[in-house]
Amino acid sequence: MSEQPGTTATPARILDFAWGLGRTATLVTALDLDVFTAIAEGYDTVEDLGRRTGASPRGLRALLTALHAAEFVHREGDRYRLADDTALYLVRGSRAYLGDMRHIHRELNFRIWPRLTEAVRTDTPCQEIFADRADDVWAKITPYLDALAVGTGRWIAGVAGDLVKPRPRILDVGCGYGGSGRALAESWDGAVVGIDREVSVSQARRLAREAGLADRAEYRAGDLFAVPWGGPYDVVLLGNLLHGYPPAQVVKILELCTAALADDGVLLLDEIVPDDTETDPVGAFFSLQMLMTSAGSAHGLDDYGRWLADAGLPVCRQLRAPTGPGTLVVATRGRLS
């Protein structure tokens, strides 16, 4: 390989980037085998892990070498210990467990990303996941999304609570398993109504009961554009929903939100939004994922601001989530604070 005269460029960044799918597969395999949970339980050598997981010694050595290089685990002699974030988020039974992310990769990402060239050429989704026939996919990936939603809901409750009246009525549109809505209802001593497909709301009802919210949580199954929303609500929550829809349908959903809100109500829009410089990798790759799975996109803040203003809900607050790629957009009827 020859270099241009006078340049110090190397292919290191390119080669590192090209290993992206391998990194994901390494993490998913560790979660499939429950390696992190096993180490937390004290199975901290290759031999012990082999007995606990049923995996081969050669395979485990290769996997642990990669996990060590990625700093998910640390090797001390022939023993392994977990990094702090690994112990918190990737050990089964942890209050913050996110290991169900393996399903979103096995059921979706490992299938669609090899077909990106086709999607870019044709502008046609490889696997439409916002259609009714995608229930099997959502049943597997929503537990992971719900774990993220609970944490996001608690953060939203803290940063937007000053705009919300006591004991509010909350509408959670496209609620999934209801994680964010439950967190808001618990934090604000409110009541929540959630709307989503049956495969999701059946689990949302169960989780609300387990959280002691059965008398303050109601869930309605059906198409967002057909099921009655009811109202008026003090809060309408759109949690990572609008990216699955093209602009015309986003506008329609926001019009429905306006109709459902009380006069002094608050709309909370939580989305993955690319930054203004278009250099945020999460937002950029998320746009590609939407290309392959829907007619939607990672819409920009300017777009949301314009659509909300047209719906009669001017933006009064924008906040970047401290622990992830999300952005919270808060809109109210004419109230600027």
mmCIF file of C-alpha atoms in Angstrom:
data_model
loop_
_atom_site.group_PDB
_atom_site.id
_atom_site.type_symbol
_atom_site.label_atom_id
_atom_site.label_comp_id
_atom_site.label_asym_id
_atom_site.label_seq_id
_atom_site.Cartn_x
_atom_site.Cartn_y
_atom_site.Cartn_z
ATOM 1 C CA MET A 1 0.000 0.000 0.000
ATOM 2 C CA SER A 2 1.478 3.367 -1.003
ATOM 3 C CA GLU A 3 0.825 6.703 0.672
ATOM 4 C CA GLN A 4 0.583 10.118 -0.939
ATOM 5 C CA PRO A 5 3.852 12.066 -0.632
ATOM 6 C CA GLY A 6 3.970 14.262 2.453
ATOM 7 C CA THR A 7 1.021 12.678 4.265
ATOM 8 C CA THR A 8 1.097 10.996 7.667
ATOM 9 C CA ALA A 9 -2.286 9.348 7.206
ATOM 10 C CA THR A 10 -2.663 5.687 8.129
ATOM 11 C CA PRO A 11 -5.567 3.279 7.609
ATOM 12 C CA ALA A 12 -5.927 2.731 11.388
ATOM 13 C CA ARG A 13 -9.161 4.711 11.771
ATOM 14 C CA ILE A 14 -10.705 3.006 8.746
ATOM 15 C CA LEU A 15 -9.779 -0.470 9.923
ATOM 16 C CA ASP A 16 -11.006 0.277 13.432
ATOM 17 C CA PHE A 17 -14.353 1.521 12.098
ATOM 18 C CA ALA A 18 -14.750 -1.594 9.973
ATOM 19 C CA TRP A 19 -14.707 -3.783 13.101
ATOM 20 C CA GLY A 20 -17.978 -2.263 14.319
ATOM 21 C CA LEU A 21 -20.138 -5.300 13.651
ATOM 22 C CA GLY A 22 -17.552 -7.493 15.371
ATOM 23 C CA ARG A 23 -17.729 -5.369 18.513
ATOM 24 C CA THR A 24 -21.495 -5.689 18.611
ATOM 25 C CA ALA A 25 -21.360 -9.455 18.055
ATOM 26 C CA THR A 26 -18.808 -9.808 20.863
ATOM 27 C CA LEU A 27 -21.079 -8.039 23.341
ATOM 28 C CA VAL A 28 -24.171 -9.943 22.178
ATOM 29 C CA THR A 29 -22.368 -13.288 22.516
ATOM 30 C CA ALA A 30 -21.246 -12.445 26.050
ATOM 31 C CA LEU A 31 -24.860 -11.608 26.910
ATOM 32 C CA ASP A 32 -26.170 -14.752 25.208
ATOM 33 C CA LEU A 33 -23.811 -16.851 27.358
ATOM 34 C CA ASP A 34 -24.481 -14.722 30.454
ATOM 35 C CA VAL A 35 -20.721 -14.316 30.927
ATOM 36 C CA PHE A 36 -21.004 -11.099 32.947
ATOM 37 C CA THR A 37 -23.547 -12.572 35.362
ATOM 38 C CA ALA A 38 -21.374 -15.663 35.780
ATOM 39 C CA ILE A 39 -18.307 -13.559 36.641
ATOM 40 C CA ALA A 40 -20.408 -11.594 39.150
ATOM 41 C CA GLU A 41 -21.382 -14.913 40.738
ATOM 42 C CA GLY A 42 -17.720 -15.846 41.182
ATOM 43 C CA TYR A 43 -17.093 -17.954 38.067
ATOM 44 C CA ASP A 44 -14.079 -15.831 37.209
ATOM 45 C CA THR A 45 -11.674 -18.188 35.396
ATOM 46 C CA VAL A 46 -11.924 -19.744 31.968
ATOM 47 C CA GLU A 47 -12.416 -23.177 33.526
ATOM 48 C CA ASP A 48 -15.146 -21.960 35.897
ATOM 49 C CA LEU A 49 -16.891 -20.044 33.134
ATOM 50 C CA GLY A 50 -16.789 -23.121 30.934
ATOM 51 C CA ARG A 51 -18.630 -25.124 33.580
ATOM 52 C CA ARG A 52 -21.147 -22.313 34.151
ATOM 53 C CA THR A 53 -21.850 -21.416 30.510
ATOM 54 C CA GLY A 54 -21.191 -24.679 28.675
ATOM 55 C CA ALA A 55 -18.875 -22.872 26.258
ATOM 56 C CA SER A 56 -15.543 -24.252 25.062
ATOM 57 C CA PRO A 57 -12.294 -23.127 26.741
ATOM 58 C CA ARG A 58 -10.832 -21.989 23.397
ATOM 59 C CA GLY A 59 -13.943 -20.012 22.564
ATOM 60 C CA LEU A 60 -14.111 -18.417 25.994
ATOM 61 C CA ARG A 61 -10.439 -17.397 25.894
ATOM 62 C CA ALA A 62 -10.965 -15.648 22.567
ATOM 63 C CA LEU A 63 -14.177 -13.987 23.773
ATOM 64 C CA LEU A 64 -12.636 -12.832 27.072
ATOM 65 C CA THR A 65 -9.602 -11.447 25.264
ATOM 66 C CA ALA A 66 -11.905 -9.268 23.174
ATOM 67 C CA LEU A 67 -13.969 -8.240 26.204
ATOM 68 C CA HIS A 68 -10.761 -7.337 28.036
ATOM 69 C CA ALA A 69 -9.547 -5.255 25.081
ATOM 70 C CA ALA A 70 -12.903 -3.453 25.048
ATOM 71 C CA GLU A 71 -12.653 -2.919 28.841
ATOM 72 C CA PHE A 72 -15.881 -4.727 29.680
ATOM 73 C CA VAL A 73 -13.787 -7.003 31.905
ATOM 74 C CA HIS A 74 -10.308 -6.734 33.420
ATOM 75 C CA ARG A 75 -7.900 -9.655 33.587
ATOM 76 C CA GLU A 76 -5.879 -10.199 36.760
ATOM 77 C CA GLY A 77 -3.698 -13.259 36.312
ATOM 78 C CA ASP A 78 -6.031 -16.049 35.253
ATOM 79 C CA ARG A 79 -9.091 -14.358 36.788
ATOM 80 C CA TYR A 80 -11.492 -11.792 35.398
ATOM 81 C CA ARG A 81 -13.417 -9.019 37.095
ATOM 82 C CA LEU A 82 -16.116 -6.730 35.762
ATOM 83 C CA ALA A 83 -15.714 -3.057 34.936
ATOM 84 C CA ASP A 84 -17.996 -0.852 37.041
ATOM 85 C CA ASP A 85 -20.419 -0.041 34.230
ATOM 86 C CA THR A 86 -20.509 -3.689 33.149
ATOM 87 C CA ALA A 87 -21.479 -4.738 36.686
ATOM 88 C CA LEU A 88 -24.271 -2.162 36.846
ATOM 89 C CA TYR A 89 -25.815 -2.565 33.406
ATOM 90 C CA LEU A 90 -24.943 -6.046 32.124
ATOM 91 C CA VAL A 91 -25.385 -8.381 35.108
ATOM 92 C CA ARG A 92 -28.754 -10.081 35.113
ATOM 93 C CA GLY A 93 -30.817 -9.056 38.127
ATOM 94 C CA SER A 94 -29.208 -5.625 38.417
ATOM 95 C CA ARG A 95 -31.694 -2.797 38.917
ATOM 96 C CA ALA A 96 -30.299 -1.138 35.777
ATOM 97 C CA TYR A 97 -29.898 -4.265 33.599
ATOM 98 C CA LEU A 98 -29.696 -3.512 29.871
ATOM 99 C CA GLY A 99 -28.635 -6.955 28.658
ATOM 100 C CA ASP A 100 -31.846 -7.457 26.714
ATOM 101 C CA MET A 101 -30.205 -5.227 24.110
ATOM 102 C CA ARG A 102 -28.951 -8.515 22.621
ATOM 103 C CA HIS A 103 -32.437 -9.101 21.219
ATOM 104 C CA ILE A 104 -32.545 -5.833 19.283
ATOM 105 C CA HIS A 105 -29.317 -6.905 17.586
ATOM 106 C CA ARG A 106 -30.266 -10.541 16.945
ATOM 107 C CA GLU A 107 -33.830 -9.789 15.833
ATOM 108 C CA LEU A 108 -33.132 -6.605 13.931
ATOM 109 C CA ASN A 109 -29.652 -5.154 13.478
ATOM 110 C CA PHE A 110 -27.814 -8.317 12.418
ATOM 111 C CA ARG A 111 -30.494 -8.781 9.760
ATOM 112 C CA ILE A 112 -30.824 -5.278 8.357
ATOM 113 C CA TRP A 113 -27.334 -3.758 8.377
ATOM 114 C CA PRO A 114 -25.915 -6.184 5.782
ATOM 115 C CA ARG A 115 -28.707 -4.900 3.494
ATOM 116 C CA LEU A 116 -27.913 -1.201 3.861
ATOM 117 C CA THR A 117 -26.666 -0.887 0.277
ATOM 118 C CA GLU A 118 -30.032 -2.108 -0.966
ATOM 119 C CA ALA A 119 -31.908 0.391 1.231
ATOM 120 C CA VAL A 120 -29.746 3.321 0.151
ATOM 121 C CA ARG A 121 -30.198 2.447 -3.511
ATOM 122 C CA THR A 122 -33.956 1.908 -3.380
ATOM 123 C CA ASP A 123 -35.174 4.024 -0.420
ATOM 124 C CA THR A 124 -37.147 0.954 0.648
ATOM 125 C CA PRO A 125 -37.115 -0.495 4.182
ATOM 126 C CA CYS A 126 -35.428 -3.881 4.523
ATOM 127 C CA GLN A 127 -37.702 -4.792 7.429
ATOM 128 C CA GLU A 128 -40.675 -2.561 8.260
ATOM 129 C CA ILE A 129 -41.010 -2.659 12.053
ATOM 130 C CA PHE A 130 -43.742 -0.071 12.489
ATOM 131 C CA ALA A 131 -46.331 -2.248 10.735
ATOM 132 C CA ASP A 132 -48.692 -4.627 12.542
ATOM 133 C CA ARG A 133 -46.862 -7.667 11.194
ATOM 134 C CA ALA A 134 -43.802 -6.690 13.217
ATOM 135 C CA ASP A 135 -45.309 -7.762 16.564
ATOM 136 C CA ASP A 136 -42.796 -10.616 16.997
ATOM 137 C CA VAL A 137 -39.888 -8.192 16.711
ATOM 138 C CA TRP A 138 -41.356 -5.757 19.220
ATOM 139 C CA ALA A 139 -42.096 -8.541 21.710
ATOM 140 C CA LYS A 140 -38.372 -9.339 21.813
ATOM 141 C CA ILE A 141 -36.840 -5.854 21.723
ATOM 142 C CA THR A 142 -39.240 -3.878 23.922
ATOM 143 C CA PRO A 143 -37.950 -5.167 27.307
ATOM 144 C CA TYR A 144 -34.608 -3.513 26.533
ATOM 145 C CA LEU A 145 -36.284 -0.320 25.351
ATOM 146 C CA ASP A 146 -38.422 -0.281 28.504
ATOM 147 C CA ALA A 147 -35.344 -0.497 30.730
ATOM 148 C CA LEU A 148 -33.993 2.599 28.996
ATOM 149 C CA ALA A 149 -37.388 4.306 29.186
ATOM 150 C CA VAL A 150 -37.664 3.986 32.967
ATOM 151 C CA GLY A 151 -34.381 5.827 33.483
ATOM 152 C CA THR A 152 -35.332 8.452 30.926
ATOM 153 C CA GLY A 153 -38.705 8.957 32.594
ATOM 154 C CA ARG A 154 -37.080 9.611 35.964
ATOM 155 C CA TRP A 155 -34.751 12.158 34.373
ATOM 156 C CA ILE A 156 -37.661 13.876 32.608
ATOM 157 C CA ALA A 157 -39.606 14.040 35.869
ATOM 158 C CA GLY A 158 -36.716 15.910 37.440
ATOM 159 C CA VAL A 159 -36.097 18.443 34.678
ATOM 160 C CA ALA A 160 -39.690 19.187 33.634
ATOM 161 C CA GLY A 161 -41.600 18.799 36.885
ATOM 162 C CA ASP A 162 -41.732 22.559 37.504
ATOM 163 C CA LEU A 163 -44.008 22.916 34.455
ATOM 164 C CA VAL A 164 -46.483 20.245 35.529
ATOM 165 C CA LYS A 165 -49.418 20.665 37.886
ATOM 166 C CA PRO A 166 -49.690 18.389 40.948
ATOM 167 C CA ARG A 167 -51.068 14.869 40.379
ATOM 168 C CA PRO A 168 -51.265 15.265 36.603
ATOM 169 C CA ARG A 169 -53.162 13.173 34.070
ATOM 170 C CA ILE A 170 -50.562 11.805 31.666
ATOM 171 C CA LEU A 171 -50.997 10.377 28.163
ATOM 172 C CA ASP A 172 -48.131 8.143 26.984
ATOM 173 C CA VAL A 173 -48.470 7.847 23.192
ATOM 174 C CA GLY A 174 -46.723 4.793 21.731
ATOM 175 C CA CYS A 175 -46.021 3.725 25.297
ATOM 176 C CA GLY A 176 -44.313 0.383 24.633
ATOM 177 C CA TYR A 177 -44.171 -1.380 28.000
ATOM 178 C CA GLY A 178 -44.937 1.943 29.685
ATOM 179 C CA GLY A 179 -41.575 2.583 31.370
ATOM 180 C CA SER A 180 -41.413 6.357 30.966
ATOM 181 C CA GLY A 181 -45.103 6.836 31.754
ATOM 182 C CA ARG A 182 -44.803 4.739 34.917
ATOM 183 C CA ALA A 183 -41.785 6.752 36.030
ATOM 184 C CA LEU A 184 -43.643 10.030 35.509
ATOM 185 C CA ALA A 185 -46.759 8.775 37.307
ATOM 186 C CA GLU A 186 -44.670 7.600 40.261
ATOM 187 C CA SER A 187 -42.588 10.776 40.430
ATOM 188 C CA TRP A 188 -45.522 13.171 40.094
ATOM 189 C CA ASP A 189 -48.157 11.088 41.917
ATOM 190 C CA GLY A 190 -50.191 11.148 38.728
ATOM 191 C CA ALA A 191 -52.279 8.819 36.592
ATOM 192 C CA VAL A 192 -51.225 7.558 33.172
ATOM 193 C CA VAL A 193 -53.052 6.384 30.055
ATOM 194 C CA GLY A 194 -50.914 4.525 27.514
ATOM 195 C CA ILE A 195 -51.614 3.744 23.861
ATOM 196 C CA ASP A 196 -49.806 1.148 21.761
ATOM 197 C CA ARG A 197 -50.255 -2.196 20.031
ATOM 198 C CA GLU A 198 -51.663 -5.104 22.042
ATOM 199 C CA VAL A 199 -48.345 -6.971 22.225
ATOM 200 C CA SER A 200 -46.965 -4.012 24.183
ATOM 201 C CA VAL A 201 -49.896 -2.875 26.320
ATOM 202 C CA SER A 202 -50.517 -6.366 27.691
ATOM 203 C CA GLN A 203 -47.047 -6.211 29.238
ATOM 204 C CA ALA A 204 -47.509 -2.562 30.256
ATOM 205 C CA ARG A 205 -50.553 -3.565 32.296
ATOM 206 C CA ARG A 206 -48.565 -6.289 34.053
ATOM 207 C CA LEU A 207 -45.645 -3.995 34.861
ATOM 208 C CA ALA A 208 -47.985 -1.297 36.159
ATOM 209 C CA ARG A 209 -49.577 -3.818 38.513
ATOM 210 C CA GLU A 210 -46.171 -4.957 39.732
ATOM 211 C CA ALA A 211 -45.222 -1.317 40.365
ATOM 212 C CA GLY A 212 -48.368 -0.786 42.454
ATOM 213 C CA LEU A 213 -49.912 1.511 39.843
ATOM 214 C CA ALA A 214 -52.865 -0.644 38.787
ATOM 215 C CA ASP A 215 -55.381 1.958 39.992
ATOM 216 C CA ARG A 216 -53.506 4.801 38.263
ATOM 217 C CA ALA A 217 -52.589 3.220 34.920
ATOM 218 C CA GLU A 218 -54.826 2.451 31.951
ATOM 219 C CA TYR A 219 -53.728 1.098 28.591
ATOM 220 C CA ARG A 220 -55.517 1.117 25.243
ATOM 221 C CA ALA A 221 -54.530 -1.149 22.379
ATOM 222 C CA GLY A 222 -54.840 -0.065 18.782
ATOM 223 C CA ASP A 223 -53.617 2.082 15.923
ATOM 224 C CA LEU A 224 -52.544 5.537 17.121
ATOM 225 C CA PHE A 225 -54.576 7.132 14.357
ATOM 226 C CA ALA A 226 -57.737 5.146 15.161
ATOM 227 C CA VAL A 227 -57.949 4.452 18.900
ATOM 228 C CA PRO A 228 -59.682 7.195 20.960
ATOM 229 C CA TRP A 229 -57.108 9.171 22.923
ATOM 230 C CA GLY A 230 -59.505 10.789 25.376
ATOM 231 C CA GLY A 231 -58.469 13.801 27.384
ATOM 232 C CA PRO A 232 -57.869 16.505 28.261
ATOM 233 C CA TYR A 233 -54.458 15.594 29.691
ATOM 234 C CA ASP A 234 -52.056 17.702 31.704
ATOM 235 C CA VAL A 235 -49.085 15.975 30.069
ATOM 236 C CA VAL A 236 -48.691 14.231 26.722
ATOM 237 C CA LEU A 237 -45.532 12.156 26.356
ATOM 238 C CA LEU A 238 -44.066 11.145 22.988
ATOM 239 C CA GLY A 239 -41.183 8.867 23.918
ATOM 240 C CA ASN A 240 -39.031 7.827 20.941
ATOM 241 C CA LEU A 241 -42.058 7.492 18.696
ATOM 242 C CA LEU A 242 -41.968 10.125 15.972
ATOM 243 C CA HIS A 243 -38.774 8.883 14.319
ATOM 244 C CA GLY A 244 -40.788 5.967 12.922
ATOM 245 C CA TYR A 245 -43.040 8.216 10.843
ATOM 246 C CA PRO A 246 -42.625 10.510 7.812
ATOM 247 C CA PRO A 247 -43.224 14.246 8.253
ATOM 248 C CA ALA A 248 -46.899 14.203 7.221
ATOM 249 C CA GLN A 249 -47.729 11.614 9.887
ATOM 250 C CA VAL A 250 -45.578 13.383 12.479
ATOM 251 C CA VAL A 251 -47.656 16.505 11.890
ATOM 252 C CA LYS A 252 -50.864 14.505 12.270
ATOM 253 C CA ILE A 253 -49.681 12.990 15.574
ATOM 254 C CA LEU A 254 -48.785 16.443 16.897
ATOM 255 C CA GLU A 255 -52.236 17.724 15.918
ATOM 256 C CA LEU A 256 -53.770 14.859 17.891
ATOM 257 C CA CYS A 257 -51.552 15.823 20.830
ATOM 258 C CA THR A 258 -52.801 19.402 20.685
ATOM 259 C CA ALA A 259 -56.385 18.206 20.714
ATOM 260 C CA ALA A 260 -55.701 15.927 23.702
ATOM 261 C CA LEU A 261 -53.878 18.512 25.841
ATOM 262 C CA ALA A 262 -55.517 20.699 28.450
ATOM 263 C CA ASP A 263 -55.202 24.447 27.871
ATOM 264 C CA ASP A 264 -52.276 24.627 30.285
ATOM 265 C CA GLY A 265 -50.906 21.208 29.344
ATOM 266 C CA VAL A 266 -47.319 20.253 28.595
ATOM 267 C CA LEU A 267 -46.036 18.147 25.704
ATOM 268 C CA LEU A 268 -42.856 16.147 26.336
ATOM 269 C CA LEU A 269 -41.079 14.928 23.226
ATOM 270 C CA ASP A 270 -38.150 12.582 23.867
ATOM 271 C CA GLU A 271 -36.226 11.662 20.714
ATOM 272 C CA ILE A 272 -32.860 10.756 19.265
ATOM 273 C CA VAL A 273 -32.017 13.968 17.446
ATOM 274 C CA PRO A 274 -28.846 14.549 15.375
ATOM 275 C CA ASP A 275 -26.777 17.532 16.483
ATOM 276 C CA ASP A 276 -26.575 20.640 14.319
ATOM 277 C CA THR A 277 -23.120 19.744 13.006
ATOM 278 C CA GLU A 278 -24.273 16.288 11.837
ATOM 279 C CA THR A 279 -21.179 14.792 13.475
ATOM 280 C CA ASP A 280 -22.999 12.888 16.229
ATOM 281 C CA PRO A 281 -22.510 9.214 15.284
ATOM 282 C CA VAL A 282 -25.569 7.962 17.189
ATOM 283 C CA GLY A 283 -27.933 10.319 15.410
ATOM 284 C CA ALA A 284 -26.300 9.649 12.052
ATOM 285 C CA PHE A 285 -26.426 5.855 12.348
ATOM 286 C CA PHE A 286 -29.941 6.033 13.762
ATOM 287 C CA SER A 287 -31.067 7.808 10.596
ATOM 288 C CA LEU A 288 -29.698 4.893 8.593
ATOM 289 C CA GLN A 289 -31.547 2.443 10.829
ATOM 290 C CA MET A 290 -34.790 4.318 10.222
ATOM 291 C CA LEU A 291 -34.104 4.198 6.475
ATOM 292 C CA MET A 292 -33.932 0.410 6.721
ATOM 293 C CA THR A 293 -36.932 -0.076 9.014
ATOM 294 C CA SER A 294 -39.495 2.646 8.341
ATOM 295 C CA ALA A 295 -40.544 5.675 6.353
ATOM 296 C CA GLY A 296 -39.272 7.835 9.193
ATOM 297 C CA SER A 297 -36.006 9.479 10.123
ATOM 298 C CA ALA A 298 -34.018 10.957 12.979
ATOM 299 C CA HIS A 299 -35.748 14.297 12.468
ATOM 300 C CA GLY A 300 -33.877 17.482 13.356
ATOM 301 C CA LEU A 301 -34.621 19.987 16.107
ATOM 302 C CA ASP A 302 -35.508 22.659 13.578
ATOM 303 C CA ASP A 303 -38.100 20.329 12.061
ATOM 304 C CA TYR A 304 -39.633 19.535 15.443
ATOM 305 C CA GLY A 305 -39.678 23.206 16.394
ATOM 306 C CA ARG A 306 -41.502 24.131 13.184
ATOM 307 C CA TRP A 307 -44.008 21.257 13.413
ATOM 308 C CA LEU A 308 -44.761 21.992 17.063
ATOM 309 C CA ALA A 309 -45.271 25.700 16.398
ATOM 310 C CA ASP A 310 -47.638 24.869 13.531
ATOM 311 C CA ALA A 311 -49.563 22.606 15.934
ATOM 312 C CA GLY A 312 -49.947 25.498 18.377
ATOM 313 C CA LEU A 313 -47.318 24.210 20.813
ATOM 314 C CA PRO A 314 -44.257 26.468 20.758
ATOM 315 C CA VAL A 315 -41.086 24.981 22.238
ATOM 316 C CA CYS A 316 -40.186 26.377 25.654
ATOM 317 C CA ARG A 317 -37.306 24.108 26.645
ATOM 318 C CA GLN A 318 -34.720 21.797 25.044
ATOM 319 C CA LEU A 319 -32.453 19.527 27.062
ATOM 320 C CA ARG A 320 -29.889 16.918 26.053
ATOM 321 C CA ALA A 321 -30.124 13.735 28.122
ATOM 322 C CA PRO A 322 -27.048 13.346 30.350
ATOM 323 C CA THR A 323 -26.713 9.562 29.974
ATOM 324 C CA GLY A 324 -27.594 8.889 26.353
ATOM 325 C CA PRO A 325 -28.253 10.259 22.897
ATOM 326 C CA GLY A 326 -31.773 11.527 23.594
ATOM 327 C CA THR A 327 -33.043 15.098 23.499
ATOM 328 C CA LEU A 328 -36.073 16.306 25.430
ATOM 329 C CA VAL A 329 -38.197 18.952 23.742
ATOM 330 C CA VAL A 330 -40.797 20.594 25.980
ATOM 331 C CA ALA A 331 -43.676 22.507 24.399
ATOM 332 C CA THR A 332 -46.654 24.335 25.901
ATOM 333 C CA ARG A 333 -49.439 26.514 24.619
ATOM 334 C CA GLY A 334 -47.883 29.954 24.528
ATOM 335 C CA ARG A 335 -45.995 29.598 27.834
ATOM 336 C CA LEU A 336 -42.306 30.428 27.557
ATOM 337 C CA SER A 337 -40.101 29.518 30.531
#
